[in-house]
PDB file of C-alpha atoms in Angstrom:
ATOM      1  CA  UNK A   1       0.000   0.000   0.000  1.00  0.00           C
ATOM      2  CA  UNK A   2       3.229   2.397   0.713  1.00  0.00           C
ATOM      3  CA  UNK A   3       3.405   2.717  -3.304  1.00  0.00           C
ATOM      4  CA  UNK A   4       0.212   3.419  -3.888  1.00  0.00           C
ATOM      5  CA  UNK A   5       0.132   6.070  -1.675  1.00  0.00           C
ATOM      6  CA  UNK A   6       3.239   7.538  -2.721  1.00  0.00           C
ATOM      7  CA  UNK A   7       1.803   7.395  -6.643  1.00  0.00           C
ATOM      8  CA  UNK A   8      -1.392   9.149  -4.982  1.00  0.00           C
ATOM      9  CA  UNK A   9       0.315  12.217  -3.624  1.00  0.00           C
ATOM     10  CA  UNK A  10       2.528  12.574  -6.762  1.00  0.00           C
ATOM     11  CA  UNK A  11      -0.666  12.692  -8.903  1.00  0.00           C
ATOM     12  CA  UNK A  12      -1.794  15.629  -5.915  1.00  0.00           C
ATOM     13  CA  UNK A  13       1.514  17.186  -6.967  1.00  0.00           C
ATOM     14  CA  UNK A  14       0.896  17.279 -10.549  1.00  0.00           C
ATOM     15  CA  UNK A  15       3.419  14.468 -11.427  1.00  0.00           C
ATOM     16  CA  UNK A  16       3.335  11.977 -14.330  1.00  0.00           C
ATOM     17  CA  UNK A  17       2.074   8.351 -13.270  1.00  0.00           C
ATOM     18  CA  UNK A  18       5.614   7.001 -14.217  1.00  0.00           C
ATOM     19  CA  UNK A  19       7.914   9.584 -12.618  1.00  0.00           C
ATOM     20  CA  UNK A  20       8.621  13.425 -11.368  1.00  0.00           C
ATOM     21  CA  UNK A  21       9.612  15.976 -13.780  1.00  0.00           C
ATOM     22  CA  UNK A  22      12.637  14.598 -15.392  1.00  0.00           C
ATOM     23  CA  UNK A  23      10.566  12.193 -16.954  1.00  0.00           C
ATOM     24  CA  UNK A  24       8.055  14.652 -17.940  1.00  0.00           C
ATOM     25  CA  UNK A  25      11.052  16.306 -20.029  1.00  0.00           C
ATOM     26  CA  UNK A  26      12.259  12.791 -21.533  1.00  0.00           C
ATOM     27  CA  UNK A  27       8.413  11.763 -22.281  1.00  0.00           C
ATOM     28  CA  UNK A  28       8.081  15.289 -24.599  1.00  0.00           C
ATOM     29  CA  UNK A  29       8.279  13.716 -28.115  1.00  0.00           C
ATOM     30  CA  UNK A  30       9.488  17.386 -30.401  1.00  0.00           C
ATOM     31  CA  UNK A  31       7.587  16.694 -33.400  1.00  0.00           C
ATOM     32  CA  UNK A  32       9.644  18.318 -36.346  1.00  0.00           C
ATOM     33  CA  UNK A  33       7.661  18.130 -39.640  1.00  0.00           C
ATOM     34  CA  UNK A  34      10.157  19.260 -42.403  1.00  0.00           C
ATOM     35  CA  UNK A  35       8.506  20.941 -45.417  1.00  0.00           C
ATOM     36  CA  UNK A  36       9.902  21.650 -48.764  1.00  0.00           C
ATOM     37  CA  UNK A  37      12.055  24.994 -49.298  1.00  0.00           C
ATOM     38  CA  UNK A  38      11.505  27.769 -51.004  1.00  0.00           C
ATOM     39  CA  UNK A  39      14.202  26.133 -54.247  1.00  0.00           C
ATOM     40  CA  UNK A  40      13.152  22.881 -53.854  1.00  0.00           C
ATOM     41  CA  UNK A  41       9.494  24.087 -54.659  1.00  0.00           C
ATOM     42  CA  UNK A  42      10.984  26.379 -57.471  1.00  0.00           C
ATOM     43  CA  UNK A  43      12.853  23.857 -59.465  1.00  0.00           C
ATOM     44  CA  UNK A  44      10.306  21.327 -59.328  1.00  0.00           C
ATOM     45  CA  UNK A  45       7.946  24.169 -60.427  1.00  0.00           C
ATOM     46  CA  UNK A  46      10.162  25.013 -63.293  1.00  0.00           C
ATOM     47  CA  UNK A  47      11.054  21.471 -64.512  1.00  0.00           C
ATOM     48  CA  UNK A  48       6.685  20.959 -64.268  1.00  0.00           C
ATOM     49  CA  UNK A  49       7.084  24.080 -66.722  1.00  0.00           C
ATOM     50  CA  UNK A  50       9.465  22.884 -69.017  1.00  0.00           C
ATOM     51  CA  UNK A  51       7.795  19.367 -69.409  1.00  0.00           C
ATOM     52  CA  UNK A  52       4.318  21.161 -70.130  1.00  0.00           C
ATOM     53  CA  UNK A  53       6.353  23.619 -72.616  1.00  0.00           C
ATOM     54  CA  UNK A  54       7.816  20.272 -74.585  1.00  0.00           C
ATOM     55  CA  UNK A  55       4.073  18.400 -74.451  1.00  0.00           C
ATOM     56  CA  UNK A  56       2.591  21.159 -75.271  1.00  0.00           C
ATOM     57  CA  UNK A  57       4.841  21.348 -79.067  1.00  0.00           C
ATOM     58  CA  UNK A  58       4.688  17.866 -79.330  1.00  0.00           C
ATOM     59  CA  UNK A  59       0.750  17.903 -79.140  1.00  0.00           C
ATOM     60  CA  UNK A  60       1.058  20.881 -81.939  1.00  0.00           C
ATOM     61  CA  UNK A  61       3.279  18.730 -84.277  1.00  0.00           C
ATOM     62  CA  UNK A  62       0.510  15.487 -83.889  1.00  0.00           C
ATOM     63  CA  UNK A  63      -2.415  18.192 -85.042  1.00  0.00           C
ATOM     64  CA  UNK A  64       0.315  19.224 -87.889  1.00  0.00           C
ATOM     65  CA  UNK A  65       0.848  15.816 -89.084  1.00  0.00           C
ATOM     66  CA  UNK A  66      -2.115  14.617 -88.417  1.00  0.00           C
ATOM     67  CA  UNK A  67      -3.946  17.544 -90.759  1.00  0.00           C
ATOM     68  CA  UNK A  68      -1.469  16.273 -93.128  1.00  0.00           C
ATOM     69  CA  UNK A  69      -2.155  12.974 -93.544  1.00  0.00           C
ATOM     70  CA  UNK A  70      -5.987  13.538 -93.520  1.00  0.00           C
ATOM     71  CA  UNK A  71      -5.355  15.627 -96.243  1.00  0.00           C
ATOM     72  CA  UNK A  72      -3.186  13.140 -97.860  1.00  0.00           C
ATOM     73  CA  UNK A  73      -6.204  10.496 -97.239  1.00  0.00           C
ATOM     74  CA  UNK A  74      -8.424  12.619 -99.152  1.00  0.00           C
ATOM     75  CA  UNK A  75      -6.544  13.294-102.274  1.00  0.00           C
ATOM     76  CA  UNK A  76      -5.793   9.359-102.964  1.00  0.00           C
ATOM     77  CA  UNK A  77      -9.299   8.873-102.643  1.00  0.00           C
ATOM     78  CA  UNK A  78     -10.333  11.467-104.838  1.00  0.00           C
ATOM     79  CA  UNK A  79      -7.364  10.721-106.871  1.00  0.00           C
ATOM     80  CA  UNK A  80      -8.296   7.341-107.241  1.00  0.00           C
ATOM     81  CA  UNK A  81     -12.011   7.817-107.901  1.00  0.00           C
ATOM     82  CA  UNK A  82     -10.976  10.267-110.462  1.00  0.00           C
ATOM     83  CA  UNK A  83      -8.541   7.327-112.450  1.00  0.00           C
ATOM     84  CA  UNK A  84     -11.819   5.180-112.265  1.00  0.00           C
ATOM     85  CA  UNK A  85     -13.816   6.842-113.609  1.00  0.00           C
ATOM     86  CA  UNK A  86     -11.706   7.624-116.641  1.00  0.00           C
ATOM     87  CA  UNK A  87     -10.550   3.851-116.723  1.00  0.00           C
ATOM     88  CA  UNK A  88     -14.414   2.461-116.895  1.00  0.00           C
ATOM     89  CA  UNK A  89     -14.913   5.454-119.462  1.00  0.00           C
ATOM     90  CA  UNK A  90     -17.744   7.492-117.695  1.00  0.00           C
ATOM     91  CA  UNK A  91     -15.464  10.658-118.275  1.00  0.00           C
ATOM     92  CA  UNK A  92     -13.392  11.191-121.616  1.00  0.00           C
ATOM     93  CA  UNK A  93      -9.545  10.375-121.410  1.00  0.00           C
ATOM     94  CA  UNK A  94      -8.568  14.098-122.119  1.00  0.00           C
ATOM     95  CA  UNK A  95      -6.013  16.268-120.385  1.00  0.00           C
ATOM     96  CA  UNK A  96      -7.064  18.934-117.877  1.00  0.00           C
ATOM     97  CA  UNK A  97      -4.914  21.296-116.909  1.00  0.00           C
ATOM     98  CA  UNK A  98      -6.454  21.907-113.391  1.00  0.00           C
ATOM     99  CA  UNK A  99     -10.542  22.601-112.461  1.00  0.00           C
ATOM    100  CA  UNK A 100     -12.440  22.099-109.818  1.00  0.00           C
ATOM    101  CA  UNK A 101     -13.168  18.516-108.789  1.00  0.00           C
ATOM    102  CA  UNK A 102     -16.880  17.610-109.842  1.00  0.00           C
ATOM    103  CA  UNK A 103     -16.993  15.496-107.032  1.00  0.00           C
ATOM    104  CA  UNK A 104     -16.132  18.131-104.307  1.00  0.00           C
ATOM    105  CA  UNK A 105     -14.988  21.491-105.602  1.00  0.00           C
ATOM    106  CA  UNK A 106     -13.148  22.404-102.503  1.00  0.00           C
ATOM    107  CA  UNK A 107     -10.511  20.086-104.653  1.00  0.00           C
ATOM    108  CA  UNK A 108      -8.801  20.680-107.828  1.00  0.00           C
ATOM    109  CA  UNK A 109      -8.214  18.071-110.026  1.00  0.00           C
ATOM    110  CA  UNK A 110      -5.561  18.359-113.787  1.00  0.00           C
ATOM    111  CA  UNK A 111      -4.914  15.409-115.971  1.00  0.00           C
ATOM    112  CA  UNK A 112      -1.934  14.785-118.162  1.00  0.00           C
ATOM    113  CA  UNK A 113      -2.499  11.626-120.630  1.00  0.00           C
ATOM    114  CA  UNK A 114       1.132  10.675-122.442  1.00  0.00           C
ATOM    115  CA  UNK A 115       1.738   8.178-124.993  1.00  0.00           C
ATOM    116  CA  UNK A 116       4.301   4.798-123.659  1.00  0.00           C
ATOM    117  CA  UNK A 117       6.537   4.468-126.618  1.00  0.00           C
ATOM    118  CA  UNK A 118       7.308   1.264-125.167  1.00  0.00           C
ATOM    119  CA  UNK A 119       4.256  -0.202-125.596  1.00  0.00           C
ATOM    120  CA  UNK A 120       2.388   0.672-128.497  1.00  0.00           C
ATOM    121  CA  UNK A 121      -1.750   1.196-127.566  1.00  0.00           C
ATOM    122  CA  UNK A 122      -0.938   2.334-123.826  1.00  0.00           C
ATOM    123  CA  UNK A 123      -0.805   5.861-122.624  1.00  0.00           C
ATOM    124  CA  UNK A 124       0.227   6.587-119.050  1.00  0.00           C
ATOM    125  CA  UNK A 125      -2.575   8.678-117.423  1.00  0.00           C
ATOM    126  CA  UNK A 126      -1.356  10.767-114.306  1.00  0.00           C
ATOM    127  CA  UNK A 127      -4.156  12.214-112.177  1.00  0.00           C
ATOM    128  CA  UNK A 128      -3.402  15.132-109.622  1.00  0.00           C
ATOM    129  CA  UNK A 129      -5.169  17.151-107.296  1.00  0.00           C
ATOM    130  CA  UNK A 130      -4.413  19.496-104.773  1.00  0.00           C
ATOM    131  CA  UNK A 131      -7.091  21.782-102.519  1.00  0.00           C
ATOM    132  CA  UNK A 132      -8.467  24.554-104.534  1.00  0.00           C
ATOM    133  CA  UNK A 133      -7.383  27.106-102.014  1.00  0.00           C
ATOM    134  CA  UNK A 134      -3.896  26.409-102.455  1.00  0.00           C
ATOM    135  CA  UNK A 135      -4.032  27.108-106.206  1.00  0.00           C
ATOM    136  CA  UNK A 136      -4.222  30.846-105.249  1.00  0.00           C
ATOM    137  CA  UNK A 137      -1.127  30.993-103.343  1.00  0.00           C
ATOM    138  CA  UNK A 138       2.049  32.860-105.130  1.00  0.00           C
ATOM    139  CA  UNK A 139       4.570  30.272-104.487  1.00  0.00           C
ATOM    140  CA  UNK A 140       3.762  27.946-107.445  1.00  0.00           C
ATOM    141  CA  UNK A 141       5.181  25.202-105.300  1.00  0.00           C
ATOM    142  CA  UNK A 142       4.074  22.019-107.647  1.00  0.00           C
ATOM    143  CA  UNK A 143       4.885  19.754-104.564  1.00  0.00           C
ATOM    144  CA  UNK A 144       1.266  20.327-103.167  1.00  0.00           C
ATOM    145  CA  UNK A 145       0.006  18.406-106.025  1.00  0.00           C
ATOM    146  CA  UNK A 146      -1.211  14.597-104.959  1.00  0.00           C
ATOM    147  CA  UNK A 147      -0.373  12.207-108.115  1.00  0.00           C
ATOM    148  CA  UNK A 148      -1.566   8.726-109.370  1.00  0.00           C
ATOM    149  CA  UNK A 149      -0.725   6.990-112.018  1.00  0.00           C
ATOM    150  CA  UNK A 150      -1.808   4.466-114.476  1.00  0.00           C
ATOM    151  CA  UNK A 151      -1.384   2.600-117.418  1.00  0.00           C
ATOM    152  CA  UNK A 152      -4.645   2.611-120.099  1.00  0.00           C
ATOM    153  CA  UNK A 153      -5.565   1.632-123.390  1.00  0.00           C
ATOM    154  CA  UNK A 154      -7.063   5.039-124.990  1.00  0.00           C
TER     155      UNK A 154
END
Protein backbone atom coordinates (compact mmCIF):
# COMPACT_ATOMS: atom_id res chain seq x y z
CA UNK A 1 0.00 0.00 0.00
CA UNK A 2 3.23 2.40 0.71
CA UNK A 3 3.40 2.72 -3.30
CA UNK A 4 0.21 3.42 -3.89
CA UNK A 5 0.13 6.07 -1.68
CA UNK A 6 3.24 7.54 -2.72
CA UNK A 7 1.80 7.40 -6.64
CA UNK A 8 -1.39 9.15 -4.98
CA UNK A 9 0.32 12.22 -3.62
CA UNK A 10 2.53 12.57 -6.76
CA UNK A 11 -0.67 12.69 -8.90
CA UNK A 12 -1.79 15.63 -5.91
CA UNK A 13 1.51 17.19 -6.97
CA UNK A 14 0.90 17.28 -10.55
CA UNK A 15 3.42 14.47 -11.43
CA UNK A 16 3.34 11.98 -14.33
CA UNK A 17 2.07 8.35 -13.27
CA UNK A 18 5.61 7.00 -14.22
CA UNK A 19 7.91 9.58 -12.62
CA UNK A 20 8.62 13.42 -11.37
CA UNK A 21 9.61 15.98 -13.78
CA UNK A 22 12.64 14.60 -15.39
CA UNK A 23 10.57 12.19 -16.95
CA UNK A 24 8.05 14.65 -17.94
CA UNK A 25 11.05 16.31 -20.03
CA UNK A 26 12.26 12.79 -21.53
CA UNK A 27 8.41 11.76 -22.28
CA UNK A 28 8.08 15.29 -24.60
CA UNK A 29 8.28 13.72 -28.12
CA UNK A 30 9.49 17.39 -30.40
CA UNK A 31 7.59 16.69 -33.40
CA UNK A 32 9.64 18.32 -36.35
CA UNK A 33 7.66 18.13 -39.64
CA UNK A 34 10.16 19.26 -42.40
CA UNK A 35 8.51 20.94 -45.42
CA UNK A 36 9.90 21.65 -48.76
CA UNK A 37 12.06 24.99 -49.30
CA UNK A 38 11.51 27.77 -51.00
CA UNK A 39 14.20 26.13 -54.25
CA UNK A 40 13.15 22.88 -53.85
CA UNK A 41 9.49 24.09 -54.66
CA UNK A 42 10.98 26.38 -57.47
CA UNK A 43 12.85 23.86 -59.46
CA UNK A 44 10.31 21.33 -59.33
CA UNK A 45 7.95 24.17 -60.43
CA UNK A 46 10.16 25.01 -63.29
CA UNK A 47 11.05 21.47 -64.51
CA UNK A 48 6.68 20.96 -64.27
CA UNK A 49 7.08 24.08 -66.72
CA UNK A 50 9.47 22.88 -69.02
CA UNK A 51 7.80 19.37 -69.41
CA UNK A 52 4.32 21.16 -70.13
CA UNK A 53 6.35 23.62 -72.62
CA UNK A 54 7.82 20.27 -74.58
CA UNK A 55 4.07 18.40 -74.45
CA UNK A 56 2.59 21.16 -75.27
CA UNK A 57 4.84 21.35 -79.07
CA UNK A 58 4.69 17.87 -79.33
CA UNK A 59 0.75 17.90 -79.14
CA UNK A 60 1.06 20.88 -81.94
CA UNK A 61 3.28 18.73 -84.28
CA UNK A 62 0.51 15.49 -83.89
CA UNK A 63 -2.41 18.19 -85.04
CA UNK A 64 0.31 19.22 -87.89
CA UNK A 65 0.85 15.82 -89.08
CA UNK A 66 -2.12 14.62 -88.42
CA UNK A 67 -3.95 17.54 -90.76
CA UNK A 68 -1.47 16.27 -93.13
CA UNK A 69 -2.15 12.97 -93.54
CA UNK A 70 -5.99 13.54 -93.52
CA UNK A 71 -5.36 15.63 -96.24
CA UNK A 72 -3.19 13.14 -97.86
CA UNK A 73 -6.20 10.50 -97.24
CA UNK A 74 -8.42 12.62 -99.15
CA UNK A 75 -6.54 13.29 -102.27
CA UNK A 76 -5.79 9.36 -102.96
CA UNK A 77 -9.30 8.87 -102.64
CA UNK A 78 -10.33 11.47 -104.84
CA UNK A 79 -7.36 10.72 -106.87
CA UNK A 80 -8.30 7.34 -107.24
CA UNK A 81 -12.01 7.82 -107.90
CA UNK A 82 -10.98 10.27 -110.46
CA UNK A 83 -8.54 7.33 -112.45
CA UNK A 84 -11.82 5.18 -112.26
CA UNK A 85 -13.82 6.84 -113.61
CA UNK A 86 -11.71 7.62 -116.64
CA UNK A 87 -10.55 3.85 -116.72
CA UNK A 88 -14.41 2.46 -116.89
CA UNK A 89 -14.91 5.45 -119.46
CA UNK A 90 -17.74 7.49 -117.69
CA UNK A 91 -15.46 10.66 -118.27
CA UNK A 92 -13.39 11.19 -121.62
CA UNK A 93 -9.54 10.38 -121.41
CA UNK A 94 -8.57 14.10 -122.12
CA UNK A 95 -6.01 16.27 -120.38
CA UNK A 96 -7.06 18.93 -117.88
CA UNK A 97 -4.91 21.30 -116.91
CA UNK A 98 -6.45 21.91 -113.39
CA UNK A 99 -10.54 22.60 -112.46
CA UNK A 100 -12.44 22.10 -109.82
CA UNK A 101 -13.17 18.52 -108.79
CA UNK A 102 -16.88 17.61 -109.84
CA UNK A 103 -16.99 15.50 -107.03
CA UNK A 104 -16.13 18.13 -104.31
CA UNK A 105 -14.99 21.49 -105.60
CA UNK A 106 -13.15 22.40 -102.50
CA UNK A 107 -10.51 20.09 -104.65
CA UNK A 108 -8.80 20.68 -107.83
CA UNK A 109 -8.21 18.07 -110.03
CA UNK A 110 -5.56 18.36 -113.79
CA UNK A 111 -4.91 15.41 -115.97
CA UNK A 112 -1.93 14.78 -118.16
CA UNK A 113 -2.50 11.63 -120.63
CA UNK A 114 1.13 10.67 -122.44
CA UNK A 115 1.74 8.18 -124.99
CA UNK A 116 4.30 4.80 -123.66
CA UNK A 117 6.54 4.47 -126.62
CA UNK A 118 7.31 1.26 -125.17
CA UNK A 119 4.26 -0.20 -125.60
CA UNK A 120 2.39 0.67 -128.50
CA UNK A 121 -1.75 1.20 -127.57
CA UNK A 122 -0.94 2.33 -123.83
CA UNK A 123 -0.81 5.86 -122.62
CA UNK A 124 0.23 6.59 -119.05
CA UNK A 125 -2.58 8.68 -117.42
CA UNK A 126 -1.36 10.77 -114.31
CA UNK A 127 -4.16 12.21 -112.18
CA UNK A 128 -3.40 15.13 -109.62
CA UNK A 129 -5.17 17.15 -107.30
CA UNK A 130 -4.41 19.50 -104.77
CA UNK A 131 -7.09 21.78 -102.52
CA UNK A 132 -8.47 24.55 -104.53
CA UNK A 133 -7.38 27.11 -102.01
CA UNK A 134 -3.90 26.41 -102.45
CA UNK A 135 -4.03 27.11 -106.21
CA UNK A 136 -4.22 30.85 -105.25
CA UNK A 137 -1.13 30.99 -103.34
CA UNK A 138 2.05 32.86 -105.13
CA UNK A 139 4.57 30.27 -104.49
CA UNK A 140 3.76 27.95 -107.45
CA UNK A 141 5.18 25.20 -105.30
CA UNK A 142 4.07 22.02 -107.65
CA UNK A 143 4.88 19.75 -104.56
CA UNK A 144 1.27 20.33 -103.17
CA UNK A 145 0.01 18.41 -106.02
CA UNK A 146 -1.21 14.60 -104.96
CA UNK A 147 -0.37 12.21 -108.12
CA UNK A 148 -1.57 8.73 -109.37
CA UNK A 149 -0.73 6.99 -112.02
CA UNK A 150 -1.81 4.47 -114.48
CA UNK A 151 -1.38 2.60 -117.42
CA UNK A 152 -4.64 2.61 -120.10
CA UNK A 153 -5.56 1.63 -123.39
CA UNK A 154 -7.06 5.04 -124.99
Amino acid sequence: NAPRENDEARHARGFAHEGGPSSMRRSRVVLRCRGFSLLEILVATSMLAVAMAALSQLAAVGRSHLSAATQKSVATHLASNQLARLAAGIEPLAEIPGEPLAEDPRWEVRVTVLPLAAAAGLVEVEVGVRQAEEASEPDGNESRWYTLAQWMRP
